[in-house]
Amino acid sequence: MPIRPLALSVAAALALASACSPGFTDRGAVGPAAPRTASEWPSYGNDAGGTRYAPLARITPRNVARLDVAWTHRTGDASDGRGGVPSTSAFEATPILVDGTLVVCSPFNRVVALDPVTGAVRWRFDPRIPLDGRYANQLVCRGVSTWLDAAAPAGAACRRRILTATNDARLFALDAATGAPCADFGRGGEVDLNPAAGEQRWRGEYQVTSPPAVVGDLVVVGSAVGDNQRWDAPSGVVRAFDARTGAERWAFDLAPPGFRRTPENTSAAGHALGTPNAWAPFAVDEARGLVFVPTGNPMLDYYRGDNPEMDYYGSSVLALRGATGEVVWRFQTVHHDVWDYDVPAQPTLVTLMREGAPVPAVVQATKMGLLFVLHRETGEPLFPVEERPVPTDGVPGERLSPTQPFPVRPPPLSLHHLRPDDAWGVVLLDRLACRRRIESMRHGSIYEPPSLQGTLVLPGNAGGSNWGGVAVHPERRIAYANVMNLAFVVRLLPRDEFERTERPNSRVELSPQKGTPYGLYREPFLSPLLLPCTKPPWGKLAAVDLDRGEILWERPIGTVDDLVPIPLPWELGTPTLGGPLVTASGLVFLGATMDHWLRAFDADTGEELWRGRLPAPGNATPMTYEADGRQYVVIAAGGHGRSGSRVDDVLVAFALPEER
């Protein structure tokens, strides 16, 4: 998801126009006791179904303008890729709040427990991941999870556990009260996730970046595998472990049914190589015992003519039986995905109304800017999904799907076509140059195949939506989604040409796609002034009625004021990484943009009611809670190492002024 070059380019052009040794727990840092009263935010998305909804109402549309910083905490963990840490970092974590303690992970996978009222440190844990690795997906930790051992006596060590997985692919269980590793879990509190994956070619090719899912007494984890490198990449197997002992209970291999295994396509643990992986957060229906898994596309992202059978579970939403890993249903959002349109976001579990009756649903945001609304028990669409014809004349050797699924409702939230007449530029010559470039490449609508001449892919591989997903108000059944309108140029280079090609500038990505006839050339589609050739807004926030499948409102979000020396009058929207939060009082909170603001919007109208200054972009999803009579809104402000923005390490809590 190469956003950095685009960010730098947009900023410059607009100025011109007017981030394996045993872990360590710091018990000396134990802080004050828990607050007298506190609500909870026990999972990454608050509830296990990922609604990112808080039934809190102390902060309202009428008083939100009075929010101010209550406390800040610095993790000390940030990297711009220079110095002794070659990988960049992104502080994408959403804290959880359990038993009166706020718990968050840093991009270096250090876990810290904080007092939710003051931000004071209670304990720290350091898994000591190797920081000299070349991590394919940056240094990222989006959150931690928790599990309560109901069979353990009150006050027992590790009765409440914090579960966290790391960039170097280890799973830890920590005592929530002290941060000490739980000695009965795996080996001294950790489980090594690496052996089942297959041989890694470099440290950091196989990571875990999202929080584990918890279903019953099991901990379920996926993985993030380096893109566009080789067809026999590490397995994307999804695994479940006993929350008490760390013993593996089941493994779901994402190879298709009937897959013929050979020594060349199978890891030493027996799992297929080059399968889809599941890097985004999972959702859990605790009552039904289901785990909902969003999957990526198989290897490789832009050519798979030699490996079409791996499509079966690719770019899909899967419902797995939590106790066994058995597939209950699957729904594929893209057939034979050669656009890197892997499903990037946590599925969101809601109850909708159909003909006056409640229906259990799952809402899936996608990189295409499409929302798929499915029946939670069967995977059947709750709005019609049409299989529409798409081009099939790809490069020699490719075998493309003749149709792709499009939901009739809701309508697309992102642009789906880019033709010469759609070219945009800040001045006439800029627009004409964009027009000529469009004419020179494959273009048209979404799902134009990658080509030798170059194909315009819109939305690009960053989305549409990305890992921030949506927030849903469960009573009003309205989803809030931030999306992007950014096109990318994709070219497939024959192997001999790829070997001769040098990277012309920092905006271009060259990836080998080993084991195929083609290497990959990819870059953001920019004008001579280095502005996107797609019309603004380049980032926006939308509200969608999930009962009717209608867009209620949408608005641009984000400015480039923090990327240029002189503030500019236009809110053209920026790329967004992070997600929204919605509250019972009718507020939507969103950071995610490339500027240094956390914003609050009226959930009914989209009107911006407040913005709070951050030390760096809040490329994370905020959360909220009440403690000692005050409501707090907390967001990680660390920027994004690939966006060109400021990289930082600050957790910021906002609250209304104390009443005296």
XYZ file of C-alpha atoms in Angstrom:
660
model
C 0.000 0.000 0.000
C 2.464 2.645 -1.137
C 0.900 5.929 -0.022
C 4.071 7.784 0.927
C 5.017 8.977 -2.584
C 1.510 10.210 -3.245
C 1.387 12.153 0.004
C 4.653 13.914 -0.627
C 3.660 14.682 -4.183
C 0.289 16.159 -3.301
C 1.846 18.369 -0.654
C 4.532 19.708 -2.937
C 2.171 20.336 -5.808
C -0.438 22.198 -3.775
C 2.220 24.464 -2.359
C 3.305 25.154 -5.917
C -0.269 25.923 -6.975
C -1.083 28.866 -4.587
C 7.231 3.652 11.176
C 13.918 -13.055 19.646
C 14.695 -13.086 22.947
C 12.278 -13.626 25.857
C 10.083 -10.697 26.758
C 10.585 -8.329 29.643
C 8.018 -6.862 32.016
C 8.715 -3.645 33.873
C 6.938 -4.151 37.207
C 8.604 -1.138 38.709
C 6.341 1.066 36.668
C 3.117 -0.087 38.318
C 1.002 3.017 38.805
C -2.106 4.048 40.728
C -5.062 1.807 41.426
C -7.981 1.578 39.026
C -10.477 4.434 38.879
C -13.559 4.109 41.038
C -15.895 3.618 38.085
C -15.112 2.892 34.474
C -16.970 1.706 31.423
C -15.146 -0.788 29.231
C -13.889 -1.109 25.671
C -12.921 -4.796 25.828
C -12.140 -5.525 22.166
C -10.488 -3.839 19.197
C -13.892 -2.730 17.847
C -15.397 -2.388 21.357
C -17.747 -5.370 20.973
C -16.462 -8.615 19.452
C -18.522 -7.843 16.361
C -16.511 -4.718 15.654
C -19.197 -2.022 15.570
C -16.922 0.665 17.039
C -20.034 1.972 18.760
C -20.029 3.352 22.294
C -23.306 3.722 24.242
C -21.971 6.868 25.913
C -23.493 10.332 25.854
C -21.572 12.706 28.129
C -19.914 14.227 25.063
C -22.666 15.502 22.786
C -23.033 17.616 19.651
C -23.814 20.559 21.934
C -20.680 20.385 24.097
C -18.113 18.640 21.894
C -16.550 21.966 20.968
C -15.229 22.162 24.549
C -13.090 19.012 24.284
C -9.465 19.471 25.242
C -6.419 17.293 25.865
C -6.726 15.450 29.203
C -3.412 13.546 29.061
C -0.832 12.165 26.656
C 1.492 9.162 26.741
C 4.608 8.579 24.666
C 5.512 4.970 23.883
C 9.017 5.838 22.720
C 8.538 3.606 19.664
C 8.615 5.191 16.228
C 10.747 4.754 13.132
C 11.098 6.678 9.904
C 13.311 3.929 8.485
C 16.565 5.639 9.263
C 19.084 4.918 11.989
C 19.171 1.475 13.574
C 15.598 0.512 12.635
C 15.379 0.027 8.857
C 11.612 -0.552 8.760
C 9.205 2.341 9.094
C 6.487 2.285 11.737
C 2.803 3.090 11.863
C 1.086 3.642 15.220
C -2.273 2.106 14.228
C -3.318 0.746 17.634
C -6.711 1.078 19.260
C -6.425 0.538 23.047
C -8.740 -1.721 25.012
C -10.103 -0.944 28.476
C -10.737 -3.854 30.865
C -10.900 -4.025 34.654
C -10.242 -0.306 34.878
C -6.976 -0.408 32.935
C -6.226 0.908 29.457
C -3.927 -1.408 27.456
C -2.237 -0.544 24.166
C 0.573 -1.896 21.997
C 3.236 0.092 20.175
C 4.536 -0.536 16.640
C 7.482 -2.354 18.262
C 4.934 -4.666 19.989
C 5.675 -3.301 23.432
C 2.530 -3.448 25.575
C 1.765 -0.776 28.133
C -1.022 -0.567 30.726
C -2.196 2.909 31.680
C -4.447 4.582 34.188
C -7.417 5.709 32.062
C -7.882 8.928 34.051
C -4.295 10.180 34.176
C -2.392 8.181 31.573
C 0.081 7.050 34.249
C 1.926 3.804 33.486
C 0.940 0.726 35.497
C 3.161 -1.823 33.772
C 5.092 -2.401 30.577
C 5.969 -5.548 28.645
C 8.611 -5.765 25.925
C 8.678 -8.877 23.686
C 12.012 -7.673 22.309
C 11.297 -8.222 18.658
C 14.303 -7.849 16.336
C 14.209 -4.268 15.131
C 16.793 -4.828 12.421
C 14.398 -6.878 10.269
C 12.964 -5.750 6.950
C 9.297 -6.031 7.818
C 7.187 -6.325 4.688
C 4.214 -4.519 6.185
C 6.106 -1.983 8.315
C 6.279 -2.214 12.096
C 2.612 -2.295 13.083
C 0.441 -3.450 15.981
C -3.248 -2.594 15.658
C -4.273 -3.803 19.087
C -4.374 -6.436 21.815
C -7.138 -8.728 23.060
C -8.237 -10.131 26.393
C -9.557 -13.404 27.816
C -10.978 -14.177 31.258
C -10.407 -17.628 32.761
C -13.756 -18.100 34.459
C -12.543 -21.357 36.048
C -9.700 -19.640 37.903
C -10.313 -18.262 41.408
C -10.602 -14.528 41.867
C -7.209 -12.943 42.339
C -5.317 -15.797 40.681
C -2.388 -14.833 38.489
C -3.331 -14.702 34.807
C -7.044 -15.082 35.490
C -7.454 -12.140 33.135
C -5.017 -12.351 30.218
C -3.844 -9.850 27.653
C -3.215 -11.562 24.325
C -0.905 -9.987 21.794
C 0.794 -11.144 18.599
C 3.973 -9.671 17.165
C 5.658 -8.576 13.976
C 8.122 -11.458 14.351
C 5.162 -13.871 14.620
C 4.896 -14.827 18.274
C 1.746 -15.005 20.405
C 1.961 -13.892 24.049
C -0.359 -14.242 27.031
C 0.239 -11.685 29.792
C -1.215 -11.269 33.267
C -3.542 -8.300 32.885
C -2.795 -7.165 36.434
C 1.008 -7.105 36.174
C 2.059 -7.621 32.550
C 4.045 -10.737 33.470
C 3.989 -13.552 30.885
C 1.651 -16.394 31.854
C 4.015 -19.298 32.521
C 1.423 -21.969 31.671
C 0.894 -20.587 28.164
C 3.173 -22.142 25.530
C 6.811 -21.837 26.552
C 7.061 -19.284 29.326
C 4.127 -17.243 28.079
C 4.654 -17.362 24.318
C 3.884 -19.488 21.260
C 6.050 -19.359 18.138
C 3.800 -18.931 15.092
C 6.549 -19.253 12.499
C 7.099 -23.004 11.915
C 3.733 -23.697 10.286
C 4.115 -20.880 7.820
C 6.957 -22.305 5.759
C 10.424 -21.022 5.151
C 10.831 -17.255 5.306
C 13.265 -15.750 2.853
C 13.921 -12.806 5.133
C 13.065 -11.703 8.641
C 9.781 -9.853 8.402
C 8.271 -11.635 5.408
C 5.665 -13.178 7.767
C 4.056 -10.998 10.465
C 0.990 -10.664 12.642
C -0.218 -7.067 12.717
C -3.838 -7.318 13.918
C -5.176 -8.304 17.349
C -6.024 -11.961 17.996
C -9.689 -12.937 18.022
C -11.117 -14.696 21.073
C -13.970 -17.195 20.769
C -14.787 -19.189 23.873
C -11.485 -20.449 25.282
C -9.637 -20.192 21.964
C -7.366 -17.510 20.523
C -7.507 -17.223 16.723
C -4.773 -15.555 14.659
C -4.082 -14.853 11.013
C -1.018 -13.330 9.391
C 0.316 -10.671 7.043
C 2.634 -12.018 4.330
C 4.816 -9.880 2.078
C 3.103 -9.056 -1.221
C 4.324 -9.471 -4.791
C 7.529 -11.321 -3.978
C 7.135 -15.016 -4.870
C 4.444 -17.579 -5.672
C 5.563 -19.929 -2.842
C 5.213 -17.358 -0.075
C 4.599 -18.530 3.508
C 1.229 -20.122 4.156
C -1.688 -17.940 5.180
C -3.035 -20.634 7.515
C -5.458 -19.405 10.222
C -4.881 -21.082 13.587
C -6.568 -21.372 16.968
C -4.765 -21.894 20.275
C -5.938 -22.812 23.742
C -6.101 -19.590 25.750
C -4.884 -21.407 28.892
C -2.089 -23.605 27.550
C -1.201 -22.204 24.138
C -1.692 -25.625 22.531
C -2.811 -25.516 18.906
C -6.446 -26.646 18.655
C -7.102 -26.289 14.929
C -5.606 -24.920 11.736
C -7.565 -23.782 8.713
C -5.507 -24.041 5.527
C -6.745 -21.631 2.855
C -5.850 -23.961 0.000
C -8.940 -24.996 -2.005
C -10.783 -28.239 -1.295
C -9.062 -31.138 -3.000
C -5.755 -29.294 -3.346
C -2.995 -31.672 -4.456
C -0.030 -31.204 -2.139
C 3.564 -31.677 -3.219
C 6.875 -30.961 -1.473
C 7.198 -27.850 -3.627
C 3.852 -26.295 -2.657
C 3.599 -27.341 1.001
C 5.319 -26.232 4.201
C 7.032 -28.646 6.571
C 3.929 -28.465 8.762
C 1.763 -29.580 5.840
C 0.175 -26.235 4.978
C -0.065 -25.013 1.405
C 2.238 -22.194 0.304
C 1.112 -19.115 -1.593
C -2.436 -19.213 -0.237
C -4.530 -16.202 0.682
C -3.684 -14.849 4.111
C -5.913 -13.084 6.606
C -4.138 -9.981 7.853
C -7.068 -7.772 8.890
C -8.855 -8.022 12.251
C -11.437 -10.801 12.669
C -14.932 -10.496 14.140
C -16.649 -12.939 16.500
C -20.306 -13.835 17.022
C -20.048 -15.180 20.549
C -23.635 -16.466 20.715
C -23.300 -18.468 17.493
C -19.691 -19.466 18.077
C -18.577 -18.072 14.711
C -15.384 -16.314 13.652
C -15.587 -14.049 10.606
C -12.368 -13.933 8.620
C -11.601 -11.409 5.839
C -9.080 -12.891 3.421
C -6.476 -11.478 1.090
C -5.816 -12.564 -2.449
C -3.471 -15.490 -3.158
C 0.052 -14.972 -4.384
C 0.720 -13.103 -6.512
C -1.315 -9.913 -6.476
C -1.273 -8.948 -10.159
C -0.707 -12.193 -12.059
C -1.883 -15.691 -11.243
C -2.343 -17.451 -14.554
C -0.164 -20.318 -13.309
C -2.017 -20.738 -10.005
C -5.763 -20.129 -10.544
C -6.964 -22.820 -8.117
C -5.842 -20.745 -5.123
C -8.706 -18.326 -5.846
C -11.233 -20.415 -3.927
C -10.900 -18.653 -0.552
C -9.272 -15.480 -1.868
C -10.644 -11.957 -1.344
C -13.557 -13.390 0.613
C -15.448 -13.222 3.874
C -15.410 -16.583 5.655
C -17.513 -17.733 8.582
C -15.624 -20.399 10.541
C -16.912 -22.555 13.383
C -14.956 -21.180 16.318
C -14.563 -24.522 18.076
C -13.252 -26.458 15.058
C -12.235 -24.096 12.237
C -14.828 -25.697 9.952
C -16.070 -23.436 7.136
C -19.738 -22.568 7.622
C -19.953 -20.334 4.563
C -17.865 -18.180 2.269
C -18.664 -15.149 0.160
C -16.197 -13.950 -2.452
C -15.985 -10.203 -3.079
C -13.614 -10.475 -6.089
C -13.149 -13.441 -8.409
C -9.573 -14.236 -9.475
C -8.328 -11.039 -7.854
C -5.411 -9.570 -9.820
C -5.846 -6.006 -8.496
C -4.676 -6.439 -4.861
C -8.270 -5.954 -3.738
C -7.867 -8.225 -0.707
C -10.548 -7.764 1.958
C -8.822 -5.281 4.273
C -11.225 -4.552 7.105
C -12.770 -6.236 10.119
C -16.252 -7.583 9.292
C -18.901 -5.707 11.268
C -21.738 -7.630 12.918
C -25.081 -5.866 13.224
C -28.779 -6.668 13.405
C -30.823 -5.137 10.580
C -34.562 -4.944 10.010
C -36.232 -6.723 7.090
C -40.020 -6.486 6.787
C -40.254 -5.585 10.451
C -38.174 -8.540 11.635
C -34.585 -8.524 12.954
C -31.993 -10.183 10.720
C -28.414 -10.970 11.855
C -26.031 -9.396 9.344
C -22.364 -8.870 8.589
C -21.221 -5.712 6.800
C -17.968 -5.948 4.863
C -16.091 -2.872 3.649
C -13.769 -3.422 0.687
C -10.952 -1.761 -1.214
C -13.358 -1.329 -4.117
C -15.435 1.084 -2.047
C -18.279 -1.453 -2.061
C -20.191 -2.506 1.048
C -21.415 -6.106 1.000
C -24.278 -6.741 3.457
C -24.673 -10.472 4.134
C -26.817 -12.737 6.296
C -24.620 -13.684 9.208
C -25.774 -17.313 9.388
C -25.704 -18.185 5.675
C -23.565 -15.608 3.858
C -26.435 -14.838 1.495
C -26.571 -11.179 0.383
C -29.289 -9.110 2.036
C -29.255 -6.799 -0.976
C -29.048 -8.317 -4.455
C -25.537 -8.895 -5.819
C -25.194 -8.930 -9.596
C -22.518 -10.778 -11.533
C -21.622 -8.200 -14.173
C -19.417 -8.800 -17.224
C -15.865 -7.417 -17.018
C -12.931 -7.474 -19.473
C -11.084 -10.771 -19.820
C -8.330 -9.858 -22.297
C -5.408 -9.854 -19.887
C -1.743 -10.588 -20.506
C -0.671 -13.858 -22.146
C -1.075 -16.726 -19.701
C -3.658 -15.028 -17.479
C -7.127 -16.533 -16.998
C -9.536 -13.892 -15.753
C -13.064 -14.218 -14.420
C -15.693 -13.121 -16.972
C -17.832 -11.515 -14.246
C -17.412 -9.758 -10.911
C -19.921 -9.306 -8.054
C -21.511 -5.882 -7.588
C -24.036 -5.171 -4.823
C -27.087 -3.355 -6.162
C -27.205 -1.518 -2.850
C -25.529 0.332 -1.226
C -24.060 2.199 -4.205
C -20.261 2.442 -4.527
C -18.636 4.829 -2.058
C -15.561 5.321 -4.283
C -15.056 6.235 -7.931
C -15.126 3.269 -10.311
C -14.166 4.744 -13.650
C -11.511 7.013 -15.093
C -11.802 8.039 -18.714
C -10.115 10.872 -20.635
C -13.005 13.260 -19.988
C -12.678 12.563 -16.237
C -9.116 13.907 -16.075
C -8.564 16.512 -13.360
C -5.845 19.089 -12.980
C -5.262 22.233 -10.982
C -4.563 24.107 -14.237
C -5.503 23.404 -17.852
C -2.098 22.069 -18.912
C -2.072 19.723 -15.942
C -5.507 18.376 -16.846
C -4.527 17.927 -20.499
C -1.423 15.987 -19.481
C -3.582 13.699 -17.323
C -5.947 13.231 -20.239
C -3.123 12.199 -22.563
C -1.782 9.701 -20.021
C -5.231 8.167 -19.600
C -5.516 7.778 -23.361
C -2.137 6.028 -23.494
C -3.096 3.268 -21.027
C -5.820 0.717 -20.467
C -8.611 2.576 -18.762
C -12.341 2.601 -18.271
C -14.103 1.046 -15.327
C -13.052 -0.997 -12.334
C -11.526 -4.440 -13.110
C -9.535 -3.405 -16.168
C -6.898 -6.177 -16.332
C -3.228 -5.485 -15.576
C -1.397 -5.084 -18.871
C 1.972 -4.669 -20.547
C 1.167 -1.117 -21.660
C -0.044 -0.008 -18.231
C -3.508 -0.121 -16.678
C -5.272 2.506 -14.594
C -6.613 0.808 -11.473
C -9.314 2.768 -9.650
C -9.641 2.469 -6.736
C -6.006 1.603 -6.238
C -4.720 -1.039 -3.861
C -5.039 1.331 -0.880
C -8.807 1.540 -1.381
C -11.672 2.520 -1.273
C -11.773 1.353 2.290
C -8.767 -0.086 4.062
C -8.189 -1.621 7.504
C -10.149 1.162 9.258
C -13.428 -0.376 8.110
C -16.723 1.089 9.265
C -18.468 2.092 12.479
C -22.129 1.187 12.898
C -24.776 2.659 15.171
C -26.655 -0.551 16.086
C -29.955 1.101 16.976
C -30.137 3.415 13.977
C -28.446 0.855 11.699
C -26.278 3.462 10.001
C -22.720 2.721 8.912
C -20.011 5.388 8.778
C -17.147 4.754 6.369
C -14.079 6.739 5.316
C -12.939 5.965 1.771
C -10.395 7.133 -0.824
C -10.512 8.028 -4.528
C -6.978 7.333 -5.746
C -5.916 5.672 -8.988
C -2.711 3.699 -9.538
C -0.808 2.720 -12.661
C -0.029 -0.999 -12.881
C 2.268 -2.492 -15.523
C 3.378 -6.079 -15.892
C 6.947 -6.282 -17.145
C 8.146 -9.428 -18.927
C 10.876 -11.053 -16.862
C 13.806 -9.932 -19.008
C 12.508 -6.362 -19.125
C 11.912 -6.342 -15.370
C 15.490 -7.434 -14.704
C 16.741 -4.470 -16.754
C 14.376 -1.898 -15.230
C 15.653 0.556 -12.647
C 13.405 2.412 -10.257
C 13.000 5.874 -11.826
C 11.860 7.705 -8.678
C 10.638 7.140 -5.128
C 7.012 6.992 -6.252
C 7.521 3.763 -8.188
C 7.306 0.280 -6.685
C 9.115 -2.551 -8.466
C 8.344 -6.069 -7.204
C 9.675 -9.334 -8.664
C 6.614 -11.640 -8.524
C 9.056 -14.569 -8.662
C 7.731 -17.749 -10.196
C 5.689 -15.889 -12.834
C 6.579 -14.509 -16.284
C 6.144 -10.920 -15.079
C 7.500 -8.427 -12.598
C 5.379 -5.574 -11.257
C 5.634 -1.831 -11.857
C 3.200 0.236 -9.765
C 2.882 3.928 -9.004
C 0.190 6.450 -8.053
C -1.409 8.134 -11.067
C -0.213 11.735 -10.822
C -0.059 14.789 -13.061
C 3.125 16.689 -14.006
C 2.427 18.863 -10.961
C 2.355 15.619 -8.934
C -1.331 15.905 -8.107
C -3.770 12.997 -8.457
C -5.396 12.932 -11.874
C -8.655 11.847 -10.232
C -11.043 14.576 -9.232
C -11.339 15.488 -5.531
C -12.277 14.619 -2.912
C -9.399 12.170 -2.518
C -10.712 11.194 0.902
C -14.254 11.387 2.244
C -16.575 10.243 5.042
C -19.972 8.747 4.198
C -23.047 7.666 6.169
C -25.025 4.684 4.833
C -28.501 3.524 5.862
C -28.034 -0.249 6.140
C -31.748 -1.058 6.175
C -32.362 0.673 2.863
C -28.879 0.557 1.355
C -28.789 4.301 0.725
C -26.081 6.915 1.173
C -27.399 9.542 3.589
C -24.549 12.022 3.283
C -20.899 12.270 2.362
C -18.255 14.949 2.812
C -14.548 15.537 2.109
C -12.148 14.915 4.987
C -8.611 16.139 5.389
C -6.352 18.942 4.270
C -2.680 19.125 3.346
C -2.040 22.031 5.710
C 0.466 20.002 7.756
C 2.411 19.040 4.648
C 2.902 22.491 3.148
C 4.399 25.699 4.569
C 1.350 27.862 3.834
C -2.223 26.839 4.787
C -4.523 26.408 1.793
C -8.227 27.245 1.565
C -9.380 23.944 0.012
C -10.506 20.792 1.784
C -9.838 18.403 -1.094
C -9.669 15.356 1.150
C -6.567 13.251 1.745
C -5.787 9.539 1.816
C -7.163 8.057 5.033
C -5.730 5.255 7.158
C -7.710 4.526 10.282
C -11.391 4.197 11.052
C -14.346 5.958 12.673
C -16.021 5.745 16.069
C -19.724 6.487 16.642
C -21.395 7.283 19.967
C -24.948 7.101 21.307
C -25.035 10.886 21.556
C -24.837 11.294 17.781
C -21.145 11.941 17.179
C -18.711 10.384 14.734
C -15.022 10.731 15.662
C -12.394 10.240 12.977
C -8.658 10.840 12.683
C -7.246 8.851 9.724
C -6.302 11.837 7.549
C -2.826 13.095 6.700
C -3.249 16.281 8.696
C -2.815 16.530 12.480
C -6.455 16.587 13.566
C -8.999 14.404 15.307
C -12.424 15.503 14.117
C -15.964 15.126 15.446
C -18.921 15.145 13.073
C -22.665 15.340 13.529
C -23.821 11.783 12.836
C -27.060 13.064 11.284
C -25.659 15.606 8.849
C -21.895 15.141 8.534
C -21.253 18.676 9.750
C -17.853 19.061 11.384
C -18.455 20.189 14.969
C -14.932 20.086 16.429
C -11.338 19.315 15.649
C -8.592 18.613 18.181
C -4.935 19.157 17.399
C -2.640 16.114 17.370
C 1.170 15.965 17.362
C 1.045 13.799 14.208
C -1.632 12.292 11.974
C -4.044 10.046 13.854
C -3.726 7.089 11.470
C -5.604 4.819 13.857
C -9.162 4.252 15.053
C -10.221 6.174 18.179
C -11.996 4.630 21.158
C -13.922 6.103 24.077
C -14.821 5.255 27.669
C -16.048 6.776 30.927
C -13.926 6.876 34.069
C -14.555 8.747 37.318
C -17.471 10.617 35.810
C -15.753 11.859 32.639
C -15.872 10.576 29.106
C -12.553 10.285 27.274
C -11.798 9.908 23.577
C -8.385 8.345 22.880
C -6.438 8.053 19.645
C -2.927 6.996 18.652
C -1.176 9.877 16.900
C 1.875 8.411 15.239
C 1.505 9.126 11.559
C 2.378 6.498 8.994
C 5.902 5.663 7.899
C 4.908 5.232 4.267
C 2.763 8.330 3.941
C 5.444 10.992 4.105
C 3.783 12.483 7.184
C 5.372 13.054 10.585
C 6.138 9.794 12.426
C 5.488 9.927 16.172
C 4.579 7.808 19.228
C 1.858 9.665 21.147
C -1.395 8.386 22.626
C -3.718 11.353 23.166
C -6.803 11.458 25.412
C -9.407 14.207 25.071
C -12.132 15.057 27.586
C -14.459 17.867 28.563
C -13.171 20.237 31.254
C -13.611 18.919 34.781
C -16.640 20.268 36.608
C -15.730 22.065 39.790
